[in-house]
Short mmCIF file of C-alpha atoms in Angstrom, two decimals:
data_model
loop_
_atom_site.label_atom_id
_atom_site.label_comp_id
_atom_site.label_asym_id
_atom_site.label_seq_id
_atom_site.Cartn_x
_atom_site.Cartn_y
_atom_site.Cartn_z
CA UNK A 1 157.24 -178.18 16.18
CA UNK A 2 160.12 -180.67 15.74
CA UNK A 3 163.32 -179.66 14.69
CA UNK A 4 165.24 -180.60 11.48
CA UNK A 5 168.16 -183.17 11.56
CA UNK A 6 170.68 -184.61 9.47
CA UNK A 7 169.13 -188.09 8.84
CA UNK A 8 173.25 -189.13 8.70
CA UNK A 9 173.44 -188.96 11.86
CA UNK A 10 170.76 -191.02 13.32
CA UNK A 11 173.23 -194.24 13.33
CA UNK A 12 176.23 -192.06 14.95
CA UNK A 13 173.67 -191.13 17.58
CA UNK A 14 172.64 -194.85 18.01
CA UNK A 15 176.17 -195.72 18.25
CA UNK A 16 176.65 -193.21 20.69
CA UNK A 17 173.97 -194.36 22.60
CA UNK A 18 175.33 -198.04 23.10
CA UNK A 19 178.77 -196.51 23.66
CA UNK A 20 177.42 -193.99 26.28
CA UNK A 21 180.28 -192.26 28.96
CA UNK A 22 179.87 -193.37 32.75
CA UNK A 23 178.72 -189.55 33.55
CA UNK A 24 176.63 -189.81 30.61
CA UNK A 25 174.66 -193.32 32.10
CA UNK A 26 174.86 -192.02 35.43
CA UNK A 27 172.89 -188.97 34.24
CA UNK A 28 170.76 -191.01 32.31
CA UNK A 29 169.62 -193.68 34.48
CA UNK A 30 170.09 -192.02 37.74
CA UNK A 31 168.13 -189.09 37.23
CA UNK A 32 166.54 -187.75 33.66
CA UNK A 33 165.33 -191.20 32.42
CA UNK A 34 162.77 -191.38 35.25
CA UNK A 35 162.05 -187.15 35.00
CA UNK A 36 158.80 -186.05 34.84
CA UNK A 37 159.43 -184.37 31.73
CA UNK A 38 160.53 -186.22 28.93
CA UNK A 39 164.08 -186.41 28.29
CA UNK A 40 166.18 -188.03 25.02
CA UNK A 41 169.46 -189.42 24.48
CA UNK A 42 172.19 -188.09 21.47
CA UNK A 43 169.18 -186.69 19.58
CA UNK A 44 169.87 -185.28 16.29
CA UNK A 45 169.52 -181.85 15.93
CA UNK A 46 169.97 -180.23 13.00
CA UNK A 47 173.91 -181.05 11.79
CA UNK A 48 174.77 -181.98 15.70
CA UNK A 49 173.82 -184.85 17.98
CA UNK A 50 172.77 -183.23 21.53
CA UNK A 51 174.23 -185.86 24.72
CA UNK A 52 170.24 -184.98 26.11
CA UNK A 53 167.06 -183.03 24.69
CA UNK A 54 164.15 -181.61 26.06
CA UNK A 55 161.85 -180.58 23.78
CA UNK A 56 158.84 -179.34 26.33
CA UNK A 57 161.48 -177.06 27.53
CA UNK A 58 163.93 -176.85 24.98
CA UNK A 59 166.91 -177.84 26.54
CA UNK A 60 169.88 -179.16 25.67
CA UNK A 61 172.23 -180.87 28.37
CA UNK A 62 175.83 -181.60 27.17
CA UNK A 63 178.72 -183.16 29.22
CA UNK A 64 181.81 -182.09 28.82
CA UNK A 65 184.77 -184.33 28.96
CA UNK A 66 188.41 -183.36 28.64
CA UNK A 67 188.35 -182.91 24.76
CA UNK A 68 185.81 -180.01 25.23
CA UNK A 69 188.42 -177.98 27.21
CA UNK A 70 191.16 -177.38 24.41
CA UNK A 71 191.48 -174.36 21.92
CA UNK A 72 189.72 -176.50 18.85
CA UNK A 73 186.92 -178.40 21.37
CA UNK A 74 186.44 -174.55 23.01
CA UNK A 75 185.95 -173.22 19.03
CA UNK A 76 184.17 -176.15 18.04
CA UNK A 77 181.47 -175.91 21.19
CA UNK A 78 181.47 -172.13 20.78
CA UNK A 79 180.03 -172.76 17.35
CA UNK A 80 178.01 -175.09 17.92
CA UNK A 81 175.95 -173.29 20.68
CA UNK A 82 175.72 -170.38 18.68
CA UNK A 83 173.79 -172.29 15.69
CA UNK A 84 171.88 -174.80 18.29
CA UNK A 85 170.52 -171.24 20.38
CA UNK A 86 169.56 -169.92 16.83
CA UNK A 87 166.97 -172.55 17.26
CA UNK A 88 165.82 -170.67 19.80
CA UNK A 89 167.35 -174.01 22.56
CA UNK A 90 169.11 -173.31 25.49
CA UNK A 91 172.51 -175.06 26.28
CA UNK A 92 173.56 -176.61 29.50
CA UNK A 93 177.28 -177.88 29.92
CA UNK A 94 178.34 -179.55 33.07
CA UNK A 95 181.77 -181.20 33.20
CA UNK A 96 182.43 -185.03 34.09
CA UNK A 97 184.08 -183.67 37.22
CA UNK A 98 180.67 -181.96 38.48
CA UNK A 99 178.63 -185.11 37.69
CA UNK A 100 181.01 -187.29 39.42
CA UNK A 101 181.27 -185.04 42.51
CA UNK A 102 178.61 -182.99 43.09
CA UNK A 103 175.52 -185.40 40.83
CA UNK A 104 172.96 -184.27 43.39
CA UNK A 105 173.87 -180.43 42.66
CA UNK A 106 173.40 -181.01 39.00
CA UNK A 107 170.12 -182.59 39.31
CA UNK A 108 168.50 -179.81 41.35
CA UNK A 109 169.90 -177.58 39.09
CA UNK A 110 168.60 -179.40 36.17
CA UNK A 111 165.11 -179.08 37.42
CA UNK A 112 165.60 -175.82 38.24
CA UNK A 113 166.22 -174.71 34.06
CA UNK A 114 163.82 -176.86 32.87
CA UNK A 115 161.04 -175.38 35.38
CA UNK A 116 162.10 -172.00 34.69
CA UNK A 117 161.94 -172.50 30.97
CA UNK A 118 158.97 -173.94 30.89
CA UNK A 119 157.60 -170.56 32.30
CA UNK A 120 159.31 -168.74 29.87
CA UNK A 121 158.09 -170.76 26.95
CA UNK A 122 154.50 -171.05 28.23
CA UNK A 123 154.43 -166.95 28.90
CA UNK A 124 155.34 -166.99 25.40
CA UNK A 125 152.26 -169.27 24.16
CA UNK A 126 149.98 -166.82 25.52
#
């Protein structure tokens, strides 16, 4: 089942692609890009554009830099996780700090959610 997406923002997520943070590559190349399970980059999902999606385990891996941490970025992500979990996804925020100092912690932890949801979903599918 793929989920909808505002066709809009297809170019914003290429752009955001090309434009990508240093804790965004680092993720990206350093670890989910070569992941057993198949990982994507500022996919479009419904009226948002997820920093990484997992669609085996439904997963959705945001990093959070500084604008995330004020009253309207707080609001804004609040929202936002509340319509993206309606689509039955699960939301995973980790700060540029924690990918910067503690990358290997992320990673295990990473793999960690996406085994354990993969349980879930395939319990599920039964």
């Amino acid at each position: 089942m793929s989920l909808e997406y505002n066709k809009n923002n297809i170019m914003l997520a290429k752009d955001l692609r090309r434009k990508a943070t240093p804790q965004e590559k680092h993720l990206w190349y350093d670890f989910l890009s070569k992941y057993e399970i198949r990982f994507q980059r500022q996919k479009a999902i419904g009226n948002f554009i997820a920093d990484f999606y997992c669609h085996q385990a439904r997963l959705i891996i945001e990093i959070d830099g500084s604008q995330h941490f004020t009253e309207q970025g707080l609001q804004k992500d609040e929202f936002r996780t509340e319509i993206l979990e309606s689509y039955d996804l699960m939301i995973i925020r980790f700060t540029n700090r924690q990918i910067n100092l503690n990358f290997r912690d992320v990673c295990e932890y990473i793999d960690e959610v996406v085994r354990e949801r993969l349980k879930v979903i395939g319990a599920k599918q039964r």
